[in-house]
Each structure stands twice: as C-alpha cells, then as structure tokens.
Coordinates of C-alpha atoms in Angstrom, one line a residue:
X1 CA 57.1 31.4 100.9
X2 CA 57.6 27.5 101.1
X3 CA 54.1 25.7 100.7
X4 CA 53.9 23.2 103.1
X5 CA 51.9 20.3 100.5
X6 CA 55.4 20.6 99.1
X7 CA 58.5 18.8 100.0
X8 CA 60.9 20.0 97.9
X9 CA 60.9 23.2 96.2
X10 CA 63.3 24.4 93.6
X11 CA 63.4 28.0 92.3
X12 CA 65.0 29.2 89.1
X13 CA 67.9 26.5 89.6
X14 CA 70.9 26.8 87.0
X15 CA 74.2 24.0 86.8
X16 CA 76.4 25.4 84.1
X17 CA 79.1 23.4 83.3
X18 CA 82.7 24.8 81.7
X19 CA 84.9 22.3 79.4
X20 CA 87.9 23.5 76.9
X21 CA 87.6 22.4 73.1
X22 CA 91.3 21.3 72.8
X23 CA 93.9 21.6 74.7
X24 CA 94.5 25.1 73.3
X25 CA 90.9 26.1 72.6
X26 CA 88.4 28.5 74.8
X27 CA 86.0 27.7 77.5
X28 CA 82.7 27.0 76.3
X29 CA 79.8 26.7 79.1
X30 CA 76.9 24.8 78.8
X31 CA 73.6 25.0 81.0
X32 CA 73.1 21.4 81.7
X33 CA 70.0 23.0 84.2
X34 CA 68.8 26.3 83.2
X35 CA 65.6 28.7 85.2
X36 CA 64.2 25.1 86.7
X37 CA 61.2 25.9 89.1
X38 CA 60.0 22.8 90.5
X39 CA 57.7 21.5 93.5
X40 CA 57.6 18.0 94.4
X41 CA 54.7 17.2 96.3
X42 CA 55.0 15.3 99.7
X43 CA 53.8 11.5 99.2
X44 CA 53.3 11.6 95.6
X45 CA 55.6 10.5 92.8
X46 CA 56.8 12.9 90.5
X47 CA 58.3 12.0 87.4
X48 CA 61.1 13.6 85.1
X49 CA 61.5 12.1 81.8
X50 CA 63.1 13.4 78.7
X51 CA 65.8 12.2 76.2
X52 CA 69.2 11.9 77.1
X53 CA 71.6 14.7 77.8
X54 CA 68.0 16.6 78.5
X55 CA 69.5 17.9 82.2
X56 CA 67.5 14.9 84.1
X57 CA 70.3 13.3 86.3
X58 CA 72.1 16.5 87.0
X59 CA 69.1 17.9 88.2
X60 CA 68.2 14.8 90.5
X61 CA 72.0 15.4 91.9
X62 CA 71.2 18.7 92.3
X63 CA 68.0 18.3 94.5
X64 CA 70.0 16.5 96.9
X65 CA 73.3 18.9 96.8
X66 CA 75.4 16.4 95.5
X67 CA 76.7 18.9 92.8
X68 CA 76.1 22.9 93.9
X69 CA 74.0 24.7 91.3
X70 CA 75.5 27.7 89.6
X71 CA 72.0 29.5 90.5
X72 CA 68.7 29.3 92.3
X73 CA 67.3 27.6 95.5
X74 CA 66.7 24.7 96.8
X75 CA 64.7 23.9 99.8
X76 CA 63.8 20.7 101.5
X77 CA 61.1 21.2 104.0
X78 CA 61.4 24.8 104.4
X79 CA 65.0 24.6 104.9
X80 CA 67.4 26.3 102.2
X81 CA 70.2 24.2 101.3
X82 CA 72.7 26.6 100.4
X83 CA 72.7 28.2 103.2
X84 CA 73.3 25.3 105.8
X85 CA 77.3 24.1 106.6
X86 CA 78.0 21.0 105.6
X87 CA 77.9 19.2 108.8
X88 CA 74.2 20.4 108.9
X89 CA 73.8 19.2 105.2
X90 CA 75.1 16.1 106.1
X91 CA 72.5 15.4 108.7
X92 CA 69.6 16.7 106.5
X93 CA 71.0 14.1 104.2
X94 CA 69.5 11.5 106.6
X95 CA 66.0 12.5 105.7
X96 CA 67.1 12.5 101.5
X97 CA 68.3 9.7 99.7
X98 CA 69.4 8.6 96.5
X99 CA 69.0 4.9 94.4
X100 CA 71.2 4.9 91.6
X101 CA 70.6 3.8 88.1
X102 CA 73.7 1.2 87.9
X103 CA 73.5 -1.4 90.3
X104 CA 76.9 -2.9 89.4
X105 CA 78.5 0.3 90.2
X106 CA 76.3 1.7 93.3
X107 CA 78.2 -0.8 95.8
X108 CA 82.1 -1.2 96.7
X109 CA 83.2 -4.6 95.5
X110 CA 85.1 -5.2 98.7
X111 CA 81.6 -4.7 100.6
X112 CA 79.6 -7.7 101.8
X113 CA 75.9 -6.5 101.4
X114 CA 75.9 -6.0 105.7
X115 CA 79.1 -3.2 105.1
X116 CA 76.6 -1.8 102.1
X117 CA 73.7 -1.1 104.4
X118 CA 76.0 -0.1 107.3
X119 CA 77.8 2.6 105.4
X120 CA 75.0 5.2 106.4
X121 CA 75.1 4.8 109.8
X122 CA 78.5 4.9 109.4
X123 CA 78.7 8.0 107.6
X124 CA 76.0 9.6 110.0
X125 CA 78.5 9.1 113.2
X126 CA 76.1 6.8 114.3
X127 CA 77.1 3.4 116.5
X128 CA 75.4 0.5 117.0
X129 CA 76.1 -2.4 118.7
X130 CA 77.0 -6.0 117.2
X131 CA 73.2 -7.1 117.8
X132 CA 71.5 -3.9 116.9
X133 CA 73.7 -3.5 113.7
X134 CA 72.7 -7.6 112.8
X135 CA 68.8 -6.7 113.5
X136 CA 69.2 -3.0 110.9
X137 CA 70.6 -5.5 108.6
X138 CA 68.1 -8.0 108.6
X139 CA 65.3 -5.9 108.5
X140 CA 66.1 -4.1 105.6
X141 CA 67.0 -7.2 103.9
X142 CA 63.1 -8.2 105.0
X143 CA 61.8 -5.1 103.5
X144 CA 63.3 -5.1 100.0
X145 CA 62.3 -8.8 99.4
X146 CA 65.9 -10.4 100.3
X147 CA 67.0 -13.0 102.9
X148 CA 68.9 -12.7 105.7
X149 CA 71.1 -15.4 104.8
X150 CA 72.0 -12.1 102.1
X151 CA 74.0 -10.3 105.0
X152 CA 77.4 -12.3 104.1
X153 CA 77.1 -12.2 100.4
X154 CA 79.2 -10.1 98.3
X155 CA 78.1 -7.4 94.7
X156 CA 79.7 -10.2 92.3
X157 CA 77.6 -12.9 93.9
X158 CA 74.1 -11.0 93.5
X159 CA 71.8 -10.6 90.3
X160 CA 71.4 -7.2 89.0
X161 CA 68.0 -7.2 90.5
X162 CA 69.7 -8.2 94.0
X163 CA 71.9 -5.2 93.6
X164 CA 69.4 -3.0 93.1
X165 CA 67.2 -4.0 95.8
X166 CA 70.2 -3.8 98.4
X167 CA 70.7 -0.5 96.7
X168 CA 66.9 0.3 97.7
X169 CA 67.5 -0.8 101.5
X170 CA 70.5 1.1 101.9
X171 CA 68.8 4.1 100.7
X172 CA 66.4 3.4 103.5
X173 CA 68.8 3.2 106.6
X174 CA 67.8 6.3 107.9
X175 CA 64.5 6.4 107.5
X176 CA 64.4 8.9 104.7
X177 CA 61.4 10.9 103.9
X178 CA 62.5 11.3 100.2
X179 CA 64.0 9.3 97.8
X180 CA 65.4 10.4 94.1
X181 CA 65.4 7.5 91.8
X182 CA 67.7 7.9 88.9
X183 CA 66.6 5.4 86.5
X184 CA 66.9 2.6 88.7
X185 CA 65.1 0.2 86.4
X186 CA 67.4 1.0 83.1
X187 CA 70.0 -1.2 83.6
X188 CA 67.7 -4.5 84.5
X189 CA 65.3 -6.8 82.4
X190 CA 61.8 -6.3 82.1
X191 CA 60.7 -9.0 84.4
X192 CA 63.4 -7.4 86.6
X193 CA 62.2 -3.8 86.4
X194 CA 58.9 -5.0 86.8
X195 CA 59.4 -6.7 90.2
X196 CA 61.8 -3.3 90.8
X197 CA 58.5 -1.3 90.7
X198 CA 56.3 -3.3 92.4
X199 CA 58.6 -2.9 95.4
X200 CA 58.8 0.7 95.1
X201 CA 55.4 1.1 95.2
X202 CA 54.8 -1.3 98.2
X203 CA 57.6 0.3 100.1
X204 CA 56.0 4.1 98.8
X205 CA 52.5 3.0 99.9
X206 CA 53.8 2.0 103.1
X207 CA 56.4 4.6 104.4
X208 CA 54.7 7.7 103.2
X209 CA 57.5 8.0 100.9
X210 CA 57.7 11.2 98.2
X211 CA 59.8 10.2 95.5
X212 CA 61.2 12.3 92.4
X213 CA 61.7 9.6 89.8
X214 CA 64.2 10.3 86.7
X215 CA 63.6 8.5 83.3
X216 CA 63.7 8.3 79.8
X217 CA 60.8 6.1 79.8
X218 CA 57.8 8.0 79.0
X219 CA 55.4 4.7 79.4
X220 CA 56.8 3.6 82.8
X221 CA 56.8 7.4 84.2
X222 CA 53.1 7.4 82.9
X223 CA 51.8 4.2 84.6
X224 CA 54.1 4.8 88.1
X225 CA 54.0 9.0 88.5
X226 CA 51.3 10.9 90.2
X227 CA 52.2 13.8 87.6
X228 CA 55.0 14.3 85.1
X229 CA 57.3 16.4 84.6
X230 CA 59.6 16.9 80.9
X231 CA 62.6 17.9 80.1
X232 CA 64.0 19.2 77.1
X233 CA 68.4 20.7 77.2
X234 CA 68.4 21.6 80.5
X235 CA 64.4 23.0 80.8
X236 CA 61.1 22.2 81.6
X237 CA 58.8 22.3 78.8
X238 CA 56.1 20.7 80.3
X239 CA 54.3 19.9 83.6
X240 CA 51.1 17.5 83.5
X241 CA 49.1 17.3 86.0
X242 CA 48.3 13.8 86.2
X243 CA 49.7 10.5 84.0
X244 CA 46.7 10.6 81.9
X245 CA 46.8 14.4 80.7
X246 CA 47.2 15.4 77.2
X247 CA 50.2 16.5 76.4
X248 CA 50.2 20.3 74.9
X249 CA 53.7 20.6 74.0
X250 CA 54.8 19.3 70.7
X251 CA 58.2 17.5 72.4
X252 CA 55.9 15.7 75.1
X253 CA 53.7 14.6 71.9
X254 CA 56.3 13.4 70.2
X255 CA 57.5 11.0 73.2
X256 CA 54.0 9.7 73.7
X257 CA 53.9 8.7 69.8
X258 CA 57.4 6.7 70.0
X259 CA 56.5 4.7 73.0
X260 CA 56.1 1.5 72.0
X261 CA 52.7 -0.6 72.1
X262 CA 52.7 -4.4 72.7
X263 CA 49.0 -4.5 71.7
X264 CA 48.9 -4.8 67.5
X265 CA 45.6 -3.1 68.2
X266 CA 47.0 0.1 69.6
X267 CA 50.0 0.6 67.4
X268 CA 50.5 4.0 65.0
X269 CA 51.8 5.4 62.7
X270 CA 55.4 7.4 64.2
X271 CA 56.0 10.6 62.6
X272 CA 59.9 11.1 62.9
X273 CA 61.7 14.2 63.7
X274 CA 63.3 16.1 61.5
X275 CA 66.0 18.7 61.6
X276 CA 68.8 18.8 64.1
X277 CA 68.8 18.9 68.1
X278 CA 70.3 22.1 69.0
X279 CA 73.8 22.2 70.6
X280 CA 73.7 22.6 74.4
X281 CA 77.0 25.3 73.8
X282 CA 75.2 26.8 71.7
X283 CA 71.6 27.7 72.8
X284 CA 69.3 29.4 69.8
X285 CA 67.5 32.4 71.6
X286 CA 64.0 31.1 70.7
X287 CA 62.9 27.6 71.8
X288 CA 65.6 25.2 71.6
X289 CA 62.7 22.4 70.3
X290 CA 62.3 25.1 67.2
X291 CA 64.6 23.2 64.8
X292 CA 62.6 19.8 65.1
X293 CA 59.0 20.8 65.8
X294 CA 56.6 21.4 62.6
X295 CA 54.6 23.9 64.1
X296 CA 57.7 26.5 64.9
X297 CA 57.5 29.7 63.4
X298 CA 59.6 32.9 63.2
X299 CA 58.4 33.9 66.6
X300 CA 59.0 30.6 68.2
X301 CA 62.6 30.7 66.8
X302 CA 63.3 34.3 68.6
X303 CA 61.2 34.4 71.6
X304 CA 62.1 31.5 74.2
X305 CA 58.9 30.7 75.4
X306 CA 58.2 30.9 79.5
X307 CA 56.5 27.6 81.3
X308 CA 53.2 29.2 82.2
X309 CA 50.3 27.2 84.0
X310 CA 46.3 27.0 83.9
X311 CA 43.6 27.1 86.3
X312 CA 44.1 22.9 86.2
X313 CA 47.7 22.6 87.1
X314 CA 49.2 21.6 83.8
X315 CA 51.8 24.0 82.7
X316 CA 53.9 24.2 79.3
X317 CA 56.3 26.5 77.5
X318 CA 55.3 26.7 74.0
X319 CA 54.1 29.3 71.7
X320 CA 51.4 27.3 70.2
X321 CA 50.3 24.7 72.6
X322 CA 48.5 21.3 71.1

C-alpha cells in the first residue's frame, strides 16, 4: 500500500546488467541495483552517497524510468510505472525531472539557451505562442539567477556554473514536483557548487520541491539532506534518519572519517581500508563490505545481512552494527 508522506516509493528494485569478457568469452551479469527498497519523502531531500561504481546513478535513472529495472516497483505518487504505456509515462514525466552531473554535456551545442528550455514543451506536444514561449524563457532565466539578455547565448559561451543553472531551469519547465540530482555540483568549483546549492535550496524552499540527490560527497549530502541514504555495489547498507545520526555501519563510518576537515582543530587520524573491494561479477554470498571491514567475521562472510530498521527510523544491514 503506497503511503501518501511518500512520493516515490521503490520496492525490491534490481538493474542487472550483461557484458561478454572478449569477443569469444561468456556472459557475465552484474547487479548494478540489487533488492533496493526505498521511500523518498515528499518535500524533503534525500541523499544517496556512496563510492563510485556503488549503483548511485543507475538507480537515479531508474527512479525516473530512463533505464527499465530487471526487477521490482516503482511508484510515483501511487502510480506504478511499469505498468503505464509510454505515452502515459511520458506525461508523468512532466511532474519528474532530471539535472545532470555534466553541464558541458546536458545541452546540444547547436542550442541557444531559449531552444534548451523549450525542448520540454517541445517534447510534451505542447505550443506556445512567440510571446508566451519569450515570457517561459525569461522567467526561468529569472528564477535560476540568469539574465534575460541569456536567451540568445549559446553552451560554448556560458561558464560551467551557467550551464548548470540553465540545466536547473530546464528541468523546471513543467513545473515538476520532483527532481533527481545526479551530482550536479561535481563537475564545478567550490565557489561554483556553493552558489549551485544555495539555489537549490532557495528554489526547494520555494516550490515545495522533493528532491533525491546523488553523491559521492558524504559532507555536502550531510549539510544539504534531510536524511541519507548509502550505498555500497549495488545495495543499501544504511539509512539515517537525519544528517546528524551516527552512522552504525562500518562502510558509512568509514566515509565519515575520510571526509576532509578545513578546521586543523577538527582533523583525525584516517584509518585506511584494507583488503580488496569485491568484484561486482562476482558477489561473495556474505556481505560484500566483509573483505575491507575489521569487524567481519565468519558469519558476516556467509550470511548477507538484510537492512533492518528501529523504532527511530535509522536502518542498517550489518551483522554487528557500531
């Protein structure tokens, strides 16, 4: 039954993936998303972090159906996405967007920024007149920061910041109700992805946005998300509750300790990992953390542990949580 605090909802979601090891060799599958259950609270913010290769950006492509998961539901609103045709997906689309992490690549090079913010309209089958189209353009140049005097400019004439706001505005066209960022700070400076944030928060504060924001930035997920959640080869290991929650699994620990701290005061010794990262071909039947954390045991390394959650919200798939 869909929970209607919820937004989205994903249930035991799978994407395997099949490539050939030479030309000659045998398929080998890999579960790039594997038994994901996930709810992403309407308004709030919730984060996905995780090293790369951990399943992050597939799954945020998944949420919105741009790839189709081997597995599992997804439902938006109460609404099932694999059951809908794709004329009705593509008008649920309206209410789901997507920014991108590269803002060099997010835009056609041939499109002056009006075209960019355009395109969904276009897409939708919706027409607009010469003066309403100039008006759409102009206030969503207004509400990511930019001028209008923008409208004529083309990608190789824009900042990387400029991109990525323009890719923020065209994600708004419609008048989405959820937006998936997929690292859309990575690619920028920090003054950059400073300025980046600030305006996602405005914008989230605003239009009663509900955002599922993917990185591999533990600190920024921490001081931006209204819970986190992490990833570890294609699961989730651990759900908190809230930003400021200790962590319980030794993975999420061990991304806290490497996050960097500007203040001298504040900085720590960094245990490093050791052993090596399990291949995501080749899956060990235990915990696939076992090989790198120093509390595995022989039980850890044949039982995979299931995510299970307390009476406060804060779930976490370990034998022996912290």
């Amino acid at each position: 039954m869909t929970n209607a605090r919820n937004l989205v909802e994903l249930r035991r979601l799978d994407k395997r993936f099949e490539s050939r090891k030479g030309l000659f060799g045998k398929v080998r599958a890999m579960m790039a998303v594997s038994g994901v259950d996930l709810d992403v609270p309407r308004g709030k913010v919730t984060g996905v972090v995780g090293e790369s290769g951990c399943g992050k950006s597939t799954l945020a492509r998944l949420v919105l159906r741009l790839l189709r998961p081997s597995g599992g539901e997804i439902r938006f609103d109460g609404t099932e996405l694999g059951g809908l045709s794709a004329g009705d997906l593509r008008r649920l689309r309206r209410r789901m967007q997507m920014v991108f992490q590269d803002p060099y690549s997010a835009i056609d090079p041939r499109f002056s920024m009006a075209d960019a913010l355009l395109e969904p309209f276009t897409i939708q089958g919706i027409r607009l007149s010469t003066a309403e189209a100039r008006g759409k353009v102009e206030d969503l140049l207004a509400m990511v920061g930019l001028g209008a005097q923008m409208a004529g400019s083309y990608p190789h004439q824009l900042s990387g910041g400029q991109r990525q706001r323009i890719g923020i505005a065209r994600a708004l066209a419609l008048n989405p109700d959820f937006l998936v960022l997929d690292e859309p700070t990575a690619s920028l400076d920090v003054s950059i992805q400073a300025q980046i944030v600030a305006l996602l928060e405005k914008l989230q504060a605003e239009l009663g946005l509900t955002y599922l924001f993917i990185s591999h930035d533990l600190g920024l997920v921490r001081y931006f998300c209204d819970r986190i959640v992490v990833m570890y080869l294609g699961r989730i290991v651990e759900i908190l509750p809230e930003p400021k929650a200790s962590p319980r699994h030794p993975y999420t620990r061990t991304l806290l300790d490497s996050n960097f701290a500007p203040d001298p005061a504040q900085r720590r010794q960094i245990r490093r990992l050791t052993g090596e990262i399990a291949s995501a071909f080749d899956l060990p039947p235990g915990c696939a953390f076992a090989a790198r954390c120093p509390l595995a045991d022989e039980k850890c390394r044949a039982e995979r542990p299931e995510l299970a959650t307390d009476s406060a919200g804060h779930a976490s798939a370990c034998h022996h949580p912290l």
